[in-house]
Short mmCIF file of C-alpha atoms and ligand atoms in Angstrom, two decimals:
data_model
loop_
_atom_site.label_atom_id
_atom_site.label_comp_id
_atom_site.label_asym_id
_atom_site.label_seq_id
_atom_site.Cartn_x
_atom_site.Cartn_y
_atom_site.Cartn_z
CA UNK A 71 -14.22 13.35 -44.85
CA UNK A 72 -13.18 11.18 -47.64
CA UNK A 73 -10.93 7.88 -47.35
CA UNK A 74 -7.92 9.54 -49.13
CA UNK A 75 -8.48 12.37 -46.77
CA UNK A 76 -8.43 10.41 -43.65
CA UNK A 77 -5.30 8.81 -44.96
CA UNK A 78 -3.45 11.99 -45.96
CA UNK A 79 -4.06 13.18 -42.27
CA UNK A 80 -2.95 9.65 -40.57
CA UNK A 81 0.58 10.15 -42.94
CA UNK A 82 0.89 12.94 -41.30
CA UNK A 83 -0.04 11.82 -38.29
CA UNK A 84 2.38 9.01 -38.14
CA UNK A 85 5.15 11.29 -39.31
CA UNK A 86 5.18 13.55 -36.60
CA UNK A 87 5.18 10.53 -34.08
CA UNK A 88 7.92 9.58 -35.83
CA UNK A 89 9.39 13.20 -35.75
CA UNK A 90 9.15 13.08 -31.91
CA UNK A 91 6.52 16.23 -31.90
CA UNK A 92 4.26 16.48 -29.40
CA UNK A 93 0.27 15.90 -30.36
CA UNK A 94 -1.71 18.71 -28.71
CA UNK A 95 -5.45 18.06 -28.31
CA UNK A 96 -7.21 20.24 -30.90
CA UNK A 97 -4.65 18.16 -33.47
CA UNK A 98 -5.72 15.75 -35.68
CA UNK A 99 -5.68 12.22 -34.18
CA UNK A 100 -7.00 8.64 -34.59
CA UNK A 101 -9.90 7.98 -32.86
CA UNK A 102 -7.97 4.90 -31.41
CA UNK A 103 -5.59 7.07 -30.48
CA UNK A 104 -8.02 9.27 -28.61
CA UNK A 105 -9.20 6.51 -26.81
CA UNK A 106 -6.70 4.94 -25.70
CA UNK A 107 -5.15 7.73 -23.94
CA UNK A 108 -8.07 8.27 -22.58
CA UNK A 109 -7.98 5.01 -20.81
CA UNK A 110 -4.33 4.96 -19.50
CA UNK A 111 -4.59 8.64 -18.39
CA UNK A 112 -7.63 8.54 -16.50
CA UNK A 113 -7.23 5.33 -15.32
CA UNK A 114 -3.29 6.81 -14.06
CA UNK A 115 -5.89 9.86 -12.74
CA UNK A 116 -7.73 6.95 -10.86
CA UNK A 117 -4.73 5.28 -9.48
CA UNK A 118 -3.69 8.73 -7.87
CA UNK A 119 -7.20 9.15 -6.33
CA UNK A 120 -7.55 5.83 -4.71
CA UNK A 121 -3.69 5.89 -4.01
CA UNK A 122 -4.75 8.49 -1.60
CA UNK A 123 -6.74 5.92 0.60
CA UNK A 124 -4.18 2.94 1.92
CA UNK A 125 -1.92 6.58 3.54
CA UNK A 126 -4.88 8.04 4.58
CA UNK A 127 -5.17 5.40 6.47
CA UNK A 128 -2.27 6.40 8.58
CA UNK A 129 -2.65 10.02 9.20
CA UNK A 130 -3.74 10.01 12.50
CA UNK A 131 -1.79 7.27 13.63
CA UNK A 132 1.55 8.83 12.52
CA UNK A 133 4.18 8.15 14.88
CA UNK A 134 5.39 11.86 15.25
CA UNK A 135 4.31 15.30 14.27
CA UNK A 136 6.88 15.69 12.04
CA UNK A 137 5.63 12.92 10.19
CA UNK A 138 2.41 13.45 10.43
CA UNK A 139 3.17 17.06 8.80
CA UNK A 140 4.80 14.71 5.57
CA UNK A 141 2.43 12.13 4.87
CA UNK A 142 -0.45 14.60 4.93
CA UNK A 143 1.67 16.87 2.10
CA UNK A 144 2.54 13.63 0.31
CA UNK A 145 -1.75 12.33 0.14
CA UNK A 146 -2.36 15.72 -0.76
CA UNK A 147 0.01 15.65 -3.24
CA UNK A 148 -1.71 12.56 -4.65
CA UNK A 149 -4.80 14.20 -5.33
CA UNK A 150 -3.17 17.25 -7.17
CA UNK A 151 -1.64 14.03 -9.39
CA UNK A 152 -4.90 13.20 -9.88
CA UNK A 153 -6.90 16.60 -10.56
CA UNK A 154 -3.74 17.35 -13.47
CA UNK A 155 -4.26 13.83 -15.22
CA UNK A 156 -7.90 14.58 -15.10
CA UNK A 157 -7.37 17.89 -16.98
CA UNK A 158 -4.92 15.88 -19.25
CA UNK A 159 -7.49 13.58 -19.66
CA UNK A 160 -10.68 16.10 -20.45
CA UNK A 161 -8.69 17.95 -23.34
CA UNK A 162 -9.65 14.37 -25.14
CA UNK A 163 -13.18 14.91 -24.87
CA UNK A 164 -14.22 13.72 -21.85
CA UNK A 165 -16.04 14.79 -18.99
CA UNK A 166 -15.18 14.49 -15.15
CA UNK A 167 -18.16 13.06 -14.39
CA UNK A 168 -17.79 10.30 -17.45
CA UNK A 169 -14.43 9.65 -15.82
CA UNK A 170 -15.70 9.13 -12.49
CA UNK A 171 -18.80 6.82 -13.56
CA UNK A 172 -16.55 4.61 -14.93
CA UNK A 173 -14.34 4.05 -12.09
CA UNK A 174 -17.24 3.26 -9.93
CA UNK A 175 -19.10 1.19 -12.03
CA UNK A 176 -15.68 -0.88 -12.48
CA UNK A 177 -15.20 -0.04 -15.95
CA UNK A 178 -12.19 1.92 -15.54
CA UNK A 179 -9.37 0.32 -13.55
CA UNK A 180 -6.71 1.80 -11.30
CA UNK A 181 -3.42 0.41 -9.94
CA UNK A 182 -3.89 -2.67 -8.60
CA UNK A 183 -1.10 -1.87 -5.22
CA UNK A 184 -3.88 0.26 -3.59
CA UNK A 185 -6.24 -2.89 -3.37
CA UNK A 186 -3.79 -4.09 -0.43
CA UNK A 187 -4.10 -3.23 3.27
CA UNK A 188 -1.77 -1.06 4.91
CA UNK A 189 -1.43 -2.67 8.66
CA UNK A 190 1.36 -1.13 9.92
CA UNK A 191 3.39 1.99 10.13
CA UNK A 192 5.93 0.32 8.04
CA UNK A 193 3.60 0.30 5.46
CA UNK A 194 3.97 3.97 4.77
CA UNK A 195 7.69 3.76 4.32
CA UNK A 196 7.37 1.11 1.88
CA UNK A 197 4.98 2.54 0.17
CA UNK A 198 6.65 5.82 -0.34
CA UNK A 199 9.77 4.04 -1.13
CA UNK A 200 8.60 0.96 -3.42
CA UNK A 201 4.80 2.41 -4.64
CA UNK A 202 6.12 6.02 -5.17
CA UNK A 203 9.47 4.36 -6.57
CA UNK A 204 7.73 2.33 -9.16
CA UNK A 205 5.78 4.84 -10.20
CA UNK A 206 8.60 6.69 -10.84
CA UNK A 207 10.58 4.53 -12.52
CA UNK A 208 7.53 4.54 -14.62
CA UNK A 209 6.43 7.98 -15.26
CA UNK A 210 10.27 9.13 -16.47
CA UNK A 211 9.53 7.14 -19.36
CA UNK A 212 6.35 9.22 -19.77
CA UNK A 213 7.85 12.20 -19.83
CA UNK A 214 8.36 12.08 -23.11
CA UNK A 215 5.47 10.09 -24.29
CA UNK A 216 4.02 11.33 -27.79
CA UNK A 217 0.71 13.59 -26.18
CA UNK A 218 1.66 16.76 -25.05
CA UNK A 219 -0.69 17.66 -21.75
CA UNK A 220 -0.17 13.79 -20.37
CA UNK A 221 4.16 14.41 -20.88
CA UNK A 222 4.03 17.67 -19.20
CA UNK A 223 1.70 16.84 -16.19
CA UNK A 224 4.64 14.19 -15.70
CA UNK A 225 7.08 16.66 -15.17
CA UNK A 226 5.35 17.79 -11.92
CA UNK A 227 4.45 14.34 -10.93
CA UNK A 228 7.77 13.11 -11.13
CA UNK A 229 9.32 15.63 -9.03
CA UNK A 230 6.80 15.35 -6.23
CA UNK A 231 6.88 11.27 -6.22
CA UNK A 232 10.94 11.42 -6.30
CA UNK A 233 10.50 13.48 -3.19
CA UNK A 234 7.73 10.73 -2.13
CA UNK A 235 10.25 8.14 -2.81
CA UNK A 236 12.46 9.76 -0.29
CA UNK A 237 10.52 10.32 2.66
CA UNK A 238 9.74 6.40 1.92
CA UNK A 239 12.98 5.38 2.07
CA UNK A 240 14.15 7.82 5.18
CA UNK A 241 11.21 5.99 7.43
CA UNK A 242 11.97 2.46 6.94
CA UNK A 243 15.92 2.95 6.63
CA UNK A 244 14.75 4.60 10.95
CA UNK A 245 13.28 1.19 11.38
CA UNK A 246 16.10 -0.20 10.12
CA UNK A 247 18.31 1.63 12.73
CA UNK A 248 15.64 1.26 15.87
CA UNK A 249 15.09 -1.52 17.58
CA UNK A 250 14.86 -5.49 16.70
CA UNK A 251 10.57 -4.92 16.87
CA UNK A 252 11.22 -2.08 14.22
CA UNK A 253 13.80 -3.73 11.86
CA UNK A 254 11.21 -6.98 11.70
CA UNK A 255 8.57 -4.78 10.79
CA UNK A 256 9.81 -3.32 8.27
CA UNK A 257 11.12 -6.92 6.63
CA UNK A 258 7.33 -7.74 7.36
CA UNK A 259 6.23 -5.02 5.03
CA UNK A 260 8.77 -5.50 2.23
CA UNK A 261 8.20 -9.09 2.11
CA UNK A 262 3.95 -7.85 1.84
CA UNK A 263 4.59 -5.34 -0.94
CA UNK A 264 7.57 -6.52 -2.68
CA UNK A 265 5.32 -8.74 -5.41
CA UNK A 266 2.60 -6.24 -5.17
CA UNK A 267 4.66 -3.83 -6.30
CA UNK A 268 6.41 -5.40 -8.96
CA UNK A 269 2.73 -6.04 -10.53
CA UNK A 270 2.62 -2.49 -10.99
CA UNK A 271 3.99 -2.78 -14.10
CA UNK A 272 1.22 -4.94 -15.59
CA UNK A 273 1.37 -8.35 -17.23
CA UNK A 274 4.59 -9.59 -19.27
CA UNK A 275 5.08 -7.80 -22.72
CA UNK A 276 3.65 -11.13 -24.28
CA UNK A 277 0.35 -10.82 -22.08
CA UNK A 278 0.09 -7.13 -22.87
CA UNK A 279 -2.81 -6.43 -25.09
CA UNK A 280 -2.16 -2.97 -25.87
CA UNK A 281 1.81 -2.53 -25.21
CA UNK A 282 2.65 -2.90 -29.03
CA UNK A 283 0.03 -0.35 -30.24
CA UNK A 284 0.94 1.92 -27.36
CA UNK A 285 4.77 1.46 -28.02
CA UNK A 286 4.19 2.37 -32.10
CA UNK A 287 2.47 5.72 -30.90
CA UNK A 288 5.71 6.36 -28.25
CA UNK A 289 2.12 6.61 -25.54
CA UNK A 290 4.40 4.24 -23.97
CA UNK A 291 8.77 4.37 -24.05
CA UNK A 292 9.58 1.44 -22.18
CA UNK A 293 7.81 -1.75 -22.00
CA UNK A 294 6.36 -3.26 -18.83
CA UNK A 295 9.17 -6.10 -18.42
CA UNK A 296 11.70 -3.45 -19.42
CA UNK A 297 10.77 -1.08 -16.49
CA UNK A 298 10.17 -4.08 -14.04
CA UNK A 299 13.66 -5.05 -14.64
CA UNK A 300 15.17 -1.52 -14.42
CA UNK A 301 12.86 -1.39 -10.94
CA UNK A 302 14.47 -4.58 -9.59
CA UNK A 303 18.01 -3.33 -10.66
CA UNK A 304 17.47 -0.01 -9.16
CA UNK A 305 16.03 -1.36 -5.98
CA UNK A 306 17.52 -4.40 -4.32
CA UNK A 307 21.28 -2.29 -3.71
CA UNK A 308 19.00 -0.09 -2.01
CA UNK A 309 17.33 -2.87 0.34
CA UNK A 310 20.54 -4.10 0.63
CA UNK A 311 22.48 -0.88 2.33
CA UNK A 312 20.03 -0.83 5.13
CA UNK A 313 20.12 -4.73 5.99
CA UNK A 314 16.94 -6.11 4.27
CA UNK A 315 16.01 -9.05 2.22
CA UNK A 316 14.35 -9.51 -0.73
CA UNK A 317 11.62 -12.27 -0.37
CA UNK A 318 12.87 -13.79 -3.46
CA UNK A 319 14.78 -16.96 -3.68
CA UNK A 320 15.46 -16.87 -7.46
CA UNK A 321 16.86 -13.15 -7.09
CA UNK A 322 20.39 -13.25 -8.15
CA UNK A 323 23.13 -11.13 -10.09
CA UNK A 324 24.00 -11.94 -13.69
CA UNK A 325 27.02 -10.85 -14.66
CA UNK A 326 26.13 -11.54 -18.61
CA UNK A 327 23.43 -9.55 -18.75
CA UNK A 328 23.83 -6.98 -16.36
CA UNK A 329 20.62 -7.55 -15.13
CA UNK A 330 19.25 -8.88 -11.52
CA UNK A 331 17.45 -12.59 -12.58
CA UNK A 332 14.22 -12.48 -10.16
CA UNK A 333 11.45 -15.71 -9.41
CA UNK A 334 7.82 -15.13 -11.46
CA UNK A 335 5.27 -13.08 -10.18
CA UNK A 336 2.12 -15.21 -9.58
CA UNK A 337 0.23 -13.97 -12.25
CA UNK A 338 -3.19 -15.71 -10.80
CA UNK A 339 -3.04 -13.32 -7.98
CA UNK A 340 -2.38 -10.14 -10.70
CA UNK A 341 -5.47 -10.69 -12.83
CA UNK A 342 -7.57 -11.89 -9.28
CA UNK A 343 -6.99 -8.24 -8.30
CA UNK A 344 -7.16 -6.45 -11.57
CA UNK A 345 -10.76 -7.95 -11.82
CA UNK A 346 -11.60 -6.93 -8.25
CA UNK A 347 -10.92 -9.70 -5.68
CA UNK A 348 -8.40 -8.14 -4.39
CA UNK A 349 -7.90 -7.63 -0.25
CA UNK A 350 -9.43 -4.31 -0.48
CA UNK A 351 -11.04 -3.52 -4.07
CA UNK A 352 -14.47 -3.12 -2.54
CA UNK A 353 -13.27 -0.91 0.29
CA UNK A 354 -11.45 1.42 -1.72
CA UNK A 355 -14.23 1.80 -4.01
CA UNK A 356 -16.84 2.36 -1.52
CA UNK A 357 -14.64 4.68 -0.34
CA UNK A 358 -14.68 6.62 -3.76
CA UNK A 359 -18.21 6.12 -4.10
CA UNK A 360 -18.93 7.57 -0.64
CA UNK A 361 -17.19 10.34 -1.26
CA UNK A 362 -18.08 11.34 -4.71
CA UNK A 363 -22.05 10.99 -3.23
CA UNK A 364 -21.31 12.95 0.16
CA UNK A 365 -19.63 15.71 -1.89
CA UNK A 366 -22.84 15.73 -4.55
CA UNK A 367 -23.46 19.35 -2.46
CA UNK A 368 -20.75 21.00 -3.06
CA UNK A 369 -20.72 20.70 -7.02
CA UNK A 370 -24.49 21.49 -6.65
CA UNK A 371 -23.29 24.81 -4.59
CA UNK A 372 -20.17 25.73 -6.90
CA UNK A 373 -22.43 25.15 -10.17
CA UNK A 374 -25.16 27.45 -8.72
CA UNK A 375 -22.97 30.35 -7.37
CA UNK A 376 -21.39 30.06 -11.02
CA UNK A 377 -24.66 30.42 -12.45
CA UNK A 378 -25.59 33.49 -10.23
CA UNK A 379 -22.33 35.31 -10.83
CA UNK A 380 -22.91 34.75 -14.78
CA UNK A 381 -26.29 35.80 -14.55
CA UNK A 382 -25.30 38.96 -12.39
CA UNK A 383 -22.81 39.97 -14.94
CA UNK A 384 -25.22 39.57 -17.85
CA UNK A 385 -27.74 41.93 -16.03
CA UNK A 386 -24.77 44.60 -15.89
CA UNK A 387 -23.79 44.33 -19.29
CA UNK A 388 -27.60 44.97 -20.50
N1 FAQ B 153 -3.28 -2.66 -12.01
O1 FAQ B 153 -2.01 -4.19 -21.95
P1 FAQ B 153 -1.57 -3.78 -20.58
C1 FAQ B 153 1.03 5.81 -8.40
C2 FAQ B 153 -4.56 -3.55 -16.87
S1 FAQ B 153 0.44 5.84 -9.98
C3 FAQ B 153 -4.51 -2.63 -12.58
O2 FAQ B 153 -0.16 -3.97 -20.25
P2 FAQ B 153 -1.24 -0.89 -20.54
C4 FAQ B 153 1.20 7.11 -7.68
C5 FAQ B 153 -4.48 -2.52 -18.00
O3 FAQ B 153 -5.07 -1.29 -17.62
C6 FAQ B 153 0.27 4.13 -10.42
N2 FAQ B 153 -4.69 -2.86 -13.91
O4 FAQ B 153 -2.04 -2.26 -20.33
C7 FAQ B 153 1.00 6.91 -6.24
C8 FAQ B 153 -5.20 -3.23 -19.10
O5 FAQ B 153 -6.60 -3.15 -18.91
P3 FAQ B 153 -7.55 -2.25 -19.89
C9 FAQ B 153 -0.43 4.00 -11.69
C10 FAQ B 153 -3.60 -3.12 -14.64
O6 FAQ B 153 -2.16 0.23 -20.25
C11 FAQ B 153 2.00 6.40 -5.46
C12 FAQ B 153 -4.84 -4.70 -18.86
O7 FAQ B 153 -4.45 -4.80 -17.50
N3 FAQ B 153 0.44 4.33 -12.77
O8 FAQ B 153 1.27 4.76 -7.99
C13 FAQ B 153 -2.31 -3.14 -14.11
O9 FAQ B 153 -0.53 -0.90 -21.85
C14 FAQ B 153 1.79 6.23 -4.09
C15 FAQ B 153 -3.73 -5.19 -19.78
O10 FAQ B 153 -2.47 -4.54 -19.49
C16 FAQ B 153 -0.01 4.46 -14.02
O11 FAQ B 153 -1.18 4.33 -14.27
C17 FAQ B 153 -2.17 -2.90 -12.74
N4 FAQ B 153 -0.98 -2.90 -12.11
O12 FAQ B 153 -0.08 -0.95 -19.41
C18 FAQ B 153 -0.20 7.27 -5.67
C19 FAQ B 153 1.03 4.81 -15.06
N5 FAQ B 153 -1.43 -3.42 -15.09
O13 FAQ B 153 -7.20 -0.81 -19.62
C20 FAQ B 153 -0.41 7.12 -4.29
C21 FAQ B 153 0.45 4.93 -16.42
C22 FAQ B 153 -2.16 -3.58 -16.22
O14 FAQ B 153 -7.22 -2.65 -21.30
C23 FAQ B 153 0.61 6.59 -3.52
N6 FAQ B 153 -0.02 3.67 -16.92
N7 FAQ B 153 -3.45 -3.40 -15.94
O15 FAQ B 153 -8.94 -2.59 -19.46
C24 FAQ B 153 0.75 2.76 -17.57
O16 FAQ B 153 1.96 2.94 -17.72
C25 FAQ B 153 0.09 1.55 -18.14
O17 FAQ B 153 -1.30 1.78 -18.22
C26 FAQ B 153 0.36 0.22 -17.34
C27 FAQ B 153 -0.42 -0.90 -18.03
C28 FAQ B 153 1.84 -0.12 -17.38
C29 FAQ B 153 -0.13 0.35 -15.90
#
């Protein structure tokens, strides 16, 4: 393709970002383009996946049936999250199994929240309500990002997590009405995840490598200080109602701009995780690891009764 070519197509290109049309995969696109989502959607695909692990955790310690009956909807539910960003992901041009090397070779990333522990039952209530809540508050925004496949897997996703975000909320606002044991255990886990999750959001918009490119493209509405503010807004009335505190000295109203002032995260302990030295990064990856190896025979099985049937049906069409 000639120069003037490729620059005809990227005026068009850019116009119909700017339109607000979706890009559907067999579309022309940059190749940065291509990659990049690429990277954000399987590494979201990723986050799912291991997201699945810290609950796990917890499924056969749950406290009552009828819990037990939720939290084991809500991992599975995690996983679906996953398999549909995969798909999203694969329309780009590449292949599950690319995918998957890369998140066990540490190439690819995933949230850093599920490289913390989950010791206690609060755990599960906070992450439901804070994990599943910043997600949220995150994946509105991509509802409408600029690549059709990754906005409309979002539409699912959100509904399930705001449901997530719920069930959350419902166990630790029970703590919160049980006994003095229960309340502190819950404050326990807030004060454990509350930083955590605010790093979901990823560095400050002047640390962000690829937030303006990303932004230009509409891959990305919001920035990531923008939705960790609306998070912080959104969520301290909430800890408030049911008699918690938010382990954050600096947090404090301001009337002139609306907006909840709140301490800096400690930004060592981000980028510690992010490169793997978190609590649990090597857990949850041998975890992965283990379970893509131990479930090598069942691809092998589903490949070969695929090849069989194809075979059988090419012998009745001769
Ligand atoms: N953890 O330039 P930026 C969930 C990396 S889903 C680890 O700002 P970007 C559901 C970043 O990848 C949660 N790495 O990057 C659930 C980049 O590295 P790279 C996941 C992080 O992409 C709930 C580098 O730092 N959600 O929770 C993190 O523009 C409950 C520089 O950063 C999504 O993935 C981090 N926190 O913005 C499941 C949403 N932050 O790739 C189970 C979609 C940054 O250049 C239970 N993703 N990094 O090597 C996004 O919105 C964006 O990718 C951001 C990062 C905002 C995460």
């Amino acid at each position: 393709m000639s120069e003037l070519e490729t620059k005809s197509l990227e005026e068009r290109f850019n116009q119909r970002i700017a339109n607000d049309e979706k890009i559907e995969p067999k579309d022309w696109m940059p190749e940065k383009y291509r990659k990049t989502h690429i990277r954000q959607i399987s590494q979201h695909a990723h986050s799912e996946i291991v997201g699945m692990l810290p609950e796990g955790n917890w499924i056969s310690r749950c406290p009552t049936l009828r819990r037990k009956v939720a939290l084991l909807a809500k991992v599975q539910d995690e996983g679906g999250h996953g398999l549909y960003l995969y798909s999203a992901a694969e329309t780009l041009g590449i292949s599950r199994e690319e995918m998957f090397d890369q998140l066990h070779t540490g190439e690819a990333k995933y949230s850093s929240i599920f490289n913390y522990p989950t010791l206690t039952w609060a755990d599960i209530g906070t992450i439901g309500w804070l994990v599943d809540g910043a997600a949220i508050m995150n994946q509105v925004a991509l509802i409408n990002t600029s690549f059709g496949p990754y906005g409309r897997a979002m539409i699912r996703i959100c509904k399930e997590e705001s449901f997530h975000q719920r069930q959350g909320f419902e166990i630790i606002m029970t703590l919160m009405n049980g006994t003095d044991e229960q309340k502190a255990m819950a404050q326990d886990s807030l004060n454990r995840f509350w930083w955590p999750a605010l790093m979901m959001f990823g560095p400050r918009d002047a640390d962000s490598p690829n937030s303006e490119q990303s932004m230009l493209w509409k891959l990305k509405r919001k920035t990531n200080d923008e939705l960790r503010q609306a998070f912080v807004d959104q969520t301290v009335p909430q800890a408030e109602l049911i008699g918690l505190t938010i382990p954050d000295p600096q947090l404090k109203w301001n009337e002139d701009r609306k907006h909840y002032d709140f301490g800096d995260l400690n930004w060592e302990e981000f980028w510690q995780v992010v490169h793997g030295h978190g609590p649990c990064n090597k857990q949850r990856l041998d975890a992965r690891k283990n379970a893509w190896n131990n479930g090598a025979w069942v691809r092998d099985a589903a490949m070969a009764h695929a090849e069989k049937n194809a075979n059988r049906e090419l012998k009745q069409a001769v």
